[in-house]
C-alpha cells in the first residue's frame, strides 16, 4: 500500500514541478499575444511573428557569425574576471594591511560605471576584442572580488588553528581551508558577475563593434526591423537562462559538501 502511494505521488510531483516551471511563461506569452494582437502596434509584434523571424534570422549562418562569437566573448570575459577576482580577493582577504591600503582605490574604481569606460577604452585599446573583454572584466570582477574577500575573512579561526596544529600549510592550506570555506560566497559573487557579464557583452557590442548579437539588435532597431529586433532580445533571454541553468548545475557540484553540512546541521 505504501509503495502504491509513493508511485502515485511521484508523477504528481513531476507534474506539479512542470506546472510551476511553465505556467508563468505560458501566461506571459498569452498576455503578450492578446495585447499585441488587439493593439495593432507595429512595435509590438505577436509572438508567432517573433518566432518566425527567430527561425529565419538566428537558425542560419548568422548563428555562427554573430551568436557564437558573442557567447565566446562573454565566457572569456567572465572567466578572466573570475581568475582576477578570486586571486586578488584571496590576497586581500588574507592580508588586513593590504586590504586597508587598497580599499580606497578599489572603492573608487568600483563606483565607476563600466559603460562609461567604453569611449576611453576605445581610445586606449581600439575597437577590437581586447576592448570588449576589458569592458566585461571591468564590471563583473567587482562582485567576485568583494565576495571572495568577505568569504576569506570569514574563515573559522578554530579550523585555522586546527590546520596549524596538524601542519597543514602552503598550497594545501589554501585549497583545503581557505578556498573551501570561502566557496559559498565566491559562488555567490560568480553568479552576480555572470549576470553583469551578459549585460556588458551586449553594451560593448552595441557601441563598439561591427558584428555580434548586440550589434545585430541595434542594426535591426535602426532599420526598423522590429520583429527581428525582438527575436534578438528573446535570444539574449534564452542565452541568459541557459547560462543560469548551467551555472546552477556547477554550483550544486562545487557546493555539494556545503549542502551536506547544512542538511546534517538541521538533522535532515
Short mmCIF file of C-alpha atoms in Angstrom, two decimals:
data_model
loop_
_atom_site.label_atom_id
_atom_site.label_comp_id
_atom_site.label_asym_id
_atom_site.label_seq_id
_atom_site.Cartn_x
_atom_site.Cartn_y
_atom_site.Cartn_z
CA UNK A 1 0.00 0.00 0.00
CA UNK A 2 2.82 2.37 0.89
CA UNK A 3 4.61 1.56 -2.38
CA UNK A 4 1.46 2.35 -4.36
CA UNK A 5 1.16 5.73 -2.62
CA UNK A 6 4.81 6.52 -3.37
CA UNK A 7 4.39 5.60 -7.04
CA UNK A 8 1.26 7.73 -7.32
CA UNK A 9 2.88 10.68 -5.57
CA UNK A 10 5.91 10.68 -7.84
CA UNK A 11 4.11 11.52 -11.11
CA UNK A 12 2.02 14.07 -9.27
CA UNK A 13 5.22 15.72 -8.03
CA UNK A 14 6.68 15.79 -11.55
CA UNK A 15 3.50 17.32 -12.97
CA UNK A 16 3.46 19.92 -10.22
CA UNK A 17 7.07 20.83 -10.95
CA UNK A 18 6.41 21.14 -14.69
CA UNK A 19 3.39 23.30 -13.94
CA UNK A 20 5.49 25.56 -11.73
CA UNK A 21 8.13 25.89 -14.44
CA UNK A 22 5.92 26.62 -17.43
CA UNK A 23 2.77 28.22 -16.03
CA UNK A 24 4.16 31.75 -15.71
CA UNK A 25 5.98 31.79 -19.10
CA UNK A 26 2.89 30.48 -20.89
CA UNK A 27 0.72 33.04 -19.10
CA UNK A 28 3.05 35.91 -20.02
CA UNK A 29 3.18 34.82 -23.67
CA UNK A 30 -0.62 34.62 -23.75
CA UNK A 31 -0.94 38.11 -22.27
CA UNK A 32 1.62 39.49 -24.75
CA UNK A 33 -0.22 37.80 -27.62
CA UNK A 34 -3.58 39.21 -26.56
CA UNK A 35 -2.20 42.70 -26.01
CA UNK A 36 -0.19 42.88 -29.23
CA UNK A 37 -2.95 41.39 -31.39
CA UNK A 38 -5.55 43.84 -30.10
CA UNK A 39 -3.33 46.93 -30.22
CA UNK A 40 -2.16 46.60 -33.82
CA UNK A 41 1.07 48.39 -32.82
CA UNK A 42 3.90 47.74 -35.30
CA UNK A 43 6.43 47.93 -32.48
CA UNK A 44 4.68 45.13 -30.57
CA UNK A 45 4.55 42.13 -32.93
CA UNK A 46 2.71 39.00 -31.89
CA UNK A 47 4.71 36.01 -30.58
CA UNK A 48 4.11 33.97 -33.75
CA UNK A 49 5.70 36.71 -35.87
CA UNK A 50 8.66 36.91 -33.49
CA UNK A 51 9.03 33.11 -33.54
CA UNK A 52 9.04 33.07 -37.35
CA UNK A 53 11.70 35.79 -37.53
CA UNK A 54 13.68 33.96 -34.83
CA UNK A 55 13.80 30.89 -37.05
CA UNK A 56 14.72 32.90 -40.15
CA UNK A 57 17.37 35.11 -38.55
CA UNK A 58 19.12 33.01 -35.93
CA UNK A 59 18.76 29.43 -37.14
CA UNK A 60 21.06 30.24 -40.02
CA UNK A 61 24.68 31.15 -40.66
CA UNK A 62 24.15 34.27 -38.53
CA UNK A 63 24.24 31.95 -35.51
CA UNK A 64 27.88 31.15 -36.26
CA UNK A 65 28.81 34.68 -37.35
CA UNK A 66 27.17 36.68 -34.55
CA UNK A 67 25.88 34.49 -31.72
CA UNK A 68 28.77 32.09 -31.08
CA UNK A 69 31.44 34.86 -31.09
CA UNK A 70 29.31 36.86 -28.64
CA UNK A 71 28.92 33.87 -26.30
CA UNK A 72 32.66 33.18 -26.58
CA UNK A 73 33.40 36.81 -25.72
CA UNK A 74 31.03 36.62 -22.75
CA UNK A 75 32.55 33.42 -21.36
CA UNK A 76 36.12 34.63 -21.92
CA UNK A 77 35.50 37.90 -20.10
CA UNK A 78 33.70 36.13 -17.26
CA UNK A 79 36.49 33.55 -16.88
CA UNK A 80 39.16 36.29 -16.82
CA UNK A 81 37.17 38.27 -14.25
CA UNK A 82 36.77 35.12 -12.13
CA UNK A 83 40.52 34.44 -12.11
CA UNK A 84 41.41 38.05 -11.30
CA UNK A 85 38.63 38.48 -8.72
CA UNK A 86 39.31 35.26 -6.82
CA UNK A 87 43.11 35.66 -6.86
CA UNK A 88 43.05 39.29 -5.74
CA UNK A 89 40.23 38.62 -3.28
CA UNK A 90 42.17 35.83 -1.57
CA UNK A 91 45.28 38.02 -1.33
CA UNK A 92 43.36 40.95 0.17
CA UNK A 93 41.26 38.74 2.42
CA UNK A 94 44.34 37.16 3.97
CA UNK A 95 46.19 40.45 4.49
CA UNK A 96 44.47 43.13 6.60
CA UNK A 97 47.26 45.60 5.84
CA UNK A 98 46.97 45.15 2.06
CA UNK A 99 43.20 45.43 2.36
CA UNK A 100 43.46 48.69 4.29
CA UNK A 101 45.86 50.14 1.72
CA UNK A 102 43.92 49.02 -1.35
CA UNK A 103 40.36 49.60 -0.16
CA UNK A 104 40.10 53.33 -1.11
CA UNK A 105 41.35 52.63 -4.64
CA UNK A 106 39.05 49.63 -5.03
CA UNK A 107 36.04 51.61 -3.83
CA UNK A 108 36.83 54.39 -6.32
CA UNK A 109 37.07 52.09 -9.33
CA UNK A 110 34.05 50.07 -8.20
CA UNK A 111 31.96 53.26 -8.24
CA UNK A 112 32.79 53.97 -11.90
CA UNK A 113 30.03 52.55 -14.17
CA UNK A 114 31.64 50.18 -16.72
CA UNK A 115 29.69 51.60 -19.73
CA UNK A 116 31.38 54.95 -19.09
CA UNK A 117 34.73 53.28 -19.77
CA UNK A 118 33.75 52.27 -23.32
CA UNK A 119 34.82 55.57 -25.01
CA UNK A 120 38.06 55.64 -23.01
CA UNK A 121 38.90 52.02 -23.81
CA UNK A 122 38.14 52.67 -27.48
CA UNK A 123 40.80 55.37 -27.48
CA UNK A 124 43.36 53.42 -25.45
CA UNK A 125 42.89 49.91 -26.81
CA UNK A 126 40.98 50.37 -30.04
CA UNK A 127 37.75 48.92 -31.37
CA UNK A 128 38.65 45.26 -31.05
CA UNK A 129 38.10 42.15 -28.98
CA UNK A 130 40.51 43.14 -26.14
CA UNK A 131 38.49 46.33 -25.63
CA UNK A 132 35.24 44.39 -25.31
CA UNK A 133 36.90 41.94 -22.93
CA UNK A 134 38.14 44.85 -20.83
CA UNK A 135 34.61 46.26 -20.59
CA UNK A 136 33.22 42.93 -19.40
CA UNK A 137 36.01 42.34 -16.88
CA UNK A 138 35.82 45.90 -15.53
CA UNK A 139 32.22 45.34 -14.49
CA UNK A 140 31.82 41.73 -13.43
CA UNK A 141 35.08 41.47 -11.45
CA UNK A 142 33.74 43.50 -8.52
CA UNK A 143 31.08 41.18 -7.07
CA UNK A 144 33.54 38.29 -7.42
CA UNK A 145 36.33 40.23 -5.74
CA UNK A 146 34.25 41.59 -2.85
CA UNK A 147 32.52 38.30 -2.12
CA UNK A 148 35.86 36.49 -2.15
CA UNK A 149 37.34 38.98 0.32
CA UNK A 150 34.42 38.55 2.71
CA UNK A 151 34.49 34.79 2.33
CA UNK A 152 38.20 34.59 3.14
CA UNK A 153 37.82 36.92 6.09
CA UNK A 154 35.05 34.72 7.49
CA UNK A 155 37.19 31.57 7.69
CA UNK A 156 36.58 29.87 11.05
CA UNK A 157 39.56 30.62 13.36
CA UNK A 158 39.11 27.26 15.07
CA UNK A 159 39.58 25.47 11.75
CA UNK A 160 42.60 27.66 11.02
CA UNK A 161 44.16 26.70 14.35
CA UNK A 162 43.38 23.04 13.71
CA UNK A 163 45.16 23.16 10.36
CA UNK A 164 48.11 24.85 12.01
CA UNK A 165 48.30 22.15 14.67
CA UNK A 166 48.31 19.39 12.06
CA UNK A 167 50.96 21.14 9.98
CA UNK A 168 48.68 21.90 7.04
CA UNK A 169 50.33 24.86 5.32
CA UNK A 170 51.03 26.38 1.94
CA UNK A 171 49.02 25.30 -1.07
CA UNK A 172 47.23 22.54 0.81
CA UNK A 173 46.13 25.01 3.49
CA UNK A 174 44.90 27.42 0.81
CA UNK A 175 42.86 24.85 -1.11
CA UNK A 176 41.67 22.75 1.83
CA UNK A 177 40.69 25.50 4.25
CA UNK A 178 40.60 28.97 2.71
CA UNK A 179 39.06 28.36 -0.71
CA UNK A 180 36.71 25.65 0.54
CA UNK A 181 35.45 27.81 3.40
CA UNK A 182 35.02 30.83 1.14
CA UNK A 183 33.49 28.88 -1.76
CA UNK A 184 29.81 29.63 -0.91
CA UNK A 185 30.42 33.38 -1.09
CA UNK A 186 32.73 33.01 -4.08
CA UNK A 187 29.98 31.19 -5.96
CA UNK A 188 27.51 33.90 -4.99
CA UNK A 189 29.87 36.51 -6.43
CA UNK A 190 30.35 34.46 -9.60
CA UNK A 191 26.58 34.24 -10.11
CA UNK A 192 26.27 38.02 -9.81
CA UNK A 193 29.25 38.52 -12.10
CA UNK A 194 27.74 36.28 -14.77
CA UNK A 195 24.57 38.37 -15.00
CA UNK A 196 26.64 41.55 -15.24
CA UNK A 197 28.86 39.97 -17.92
CA UNK A 198 25.82 39.34 -20.13
CA UNK A 199 24.77 42.99 -19.87
CA UNK A 200 28.26 44.33 -20.60
CA UNK A 201 28.76 41.96 -23.53
CA UNK A 202 25.70 43.48 -25.19
CA UNK A 203 26.73 47.04 -24.32
CA UNK A 204 30.26 46.59 -25.68
CA UNK A 205 28.90 45.24 -28.96
CA UNK A 206 26.27 47.95 -29.27
CA UNK A 207 28.76 50.82 -29.04
CA UNK A 208 31.98 49.43 -30.47
CA UNK A 209 31.53 46.52 -32.82
CA UNK A 210 30.69 45.62 -36.40
CA UNK A 211 29.33 42.17 -35.55
CA UNK A 212 27.85 40.24 -32.67
CA UNK A 213 24.48 39.88 -31.02
CA UNK A 214 24.37 43.38 -29.51
CA UNK A 215 25.39 44.95 -32.82
CA UNK A 216 22.72 42.98 -34.70
CA UNK A 217 19.96 44.09 -32.33
CA UNK A 218 20.93 47.74 -32.74
CA UNK A 219 21.08 47.39 -36.53
CA UNK A 220 17.61 45.84 -36.59
CA UNK A 221 16.30 48.73 -34.47
CA UNK A 222 17.89 51.37 -36.70
CA UNK A 223 16.47 49.77 -39.85
CA UNK A 224 13.02 49.40 -38.24
CA UNK A 225 13.18 45.60 -38.50
CA UNK A 226 11.19 45.35 -35.25
CA UNK A 227 10.29 41.62 -35.28
CA UNK A 228 13.95 40.81 -35.95
CA UNK A 229 14.96 43.09 -33.07
CA UNK A 230 12.54 41.31 -30.73
CA UNK A 231 13.88 37.94 -31.85
CA UNK A 232 17.37 39.06 -30.82
CA UNK A 233 16.07 40.13 -27.42
CA UNK A 234 14.39 36.74 -26.99
CA UNK A 235 17.65 35.02 -27.93
CA UNK A 236 19.50 37.04 -25.31
CA UNK A 237 16.98 35.94 -22.69
CA UNK A 238 17.37 32.30 -23.72
CA UNK A 239 21.16 32.55 -23.53
CA UNK A 240 20.95 34.09 -20.07
CA UNK A 241 18.53 31.39 -18.92
CA UNK A 242 20.72 28.58 -20.27
CA UNK A 243 23.85 30.01 -18.64
CA UNK A 244 21.98 30.35 -15.35
CA UNK A 245 20.90 26.70 -15.50
CA UNK A 246 24.43 25.53 -16.30
CA UNK A 247 25.85 27.65 -13.52
CA UNK A 248 23.30 26.16 -11.11
CA UNK A 249 24.46 22.66 -12.05
CA UNK A 250 28.10 23.62 -11.49
CA UNK A 251 27.22 25.32 -8.22
CA UNK A 252 25.46 22.21 -6.90
CA UNK A 253 28.52 20.15 -7.79
CA UNK A 254 31.04 22.56 -6.22
CA UNK A 255 28.97 23.18 -3.08
CA UNK A 256 27.76 19.62 -2.61
CA UNK A 257 29.77 19.32 0.59
CA UNK A 258 28.30 22.58 1.92
CA UNK A 259 24.73 21.50 1.32
CA UNK A 260 25.51 18.22 3.06
CA UNK A 261 26.92 20.03 6.10
CA UNK A 262 23.84 22.29 6.30
CA UNK A 263 21.48 19.34 5.98
CA UNK A 264 23.37 17.47 8.70
CA UNK A 265 23.26 20.51 10.99
CA UNK A 266 19.48 20.66 10.57
CA UNK A 267 19.21 16.95 11.29
CA UNK A 268 17.84 16.05 7.84
#
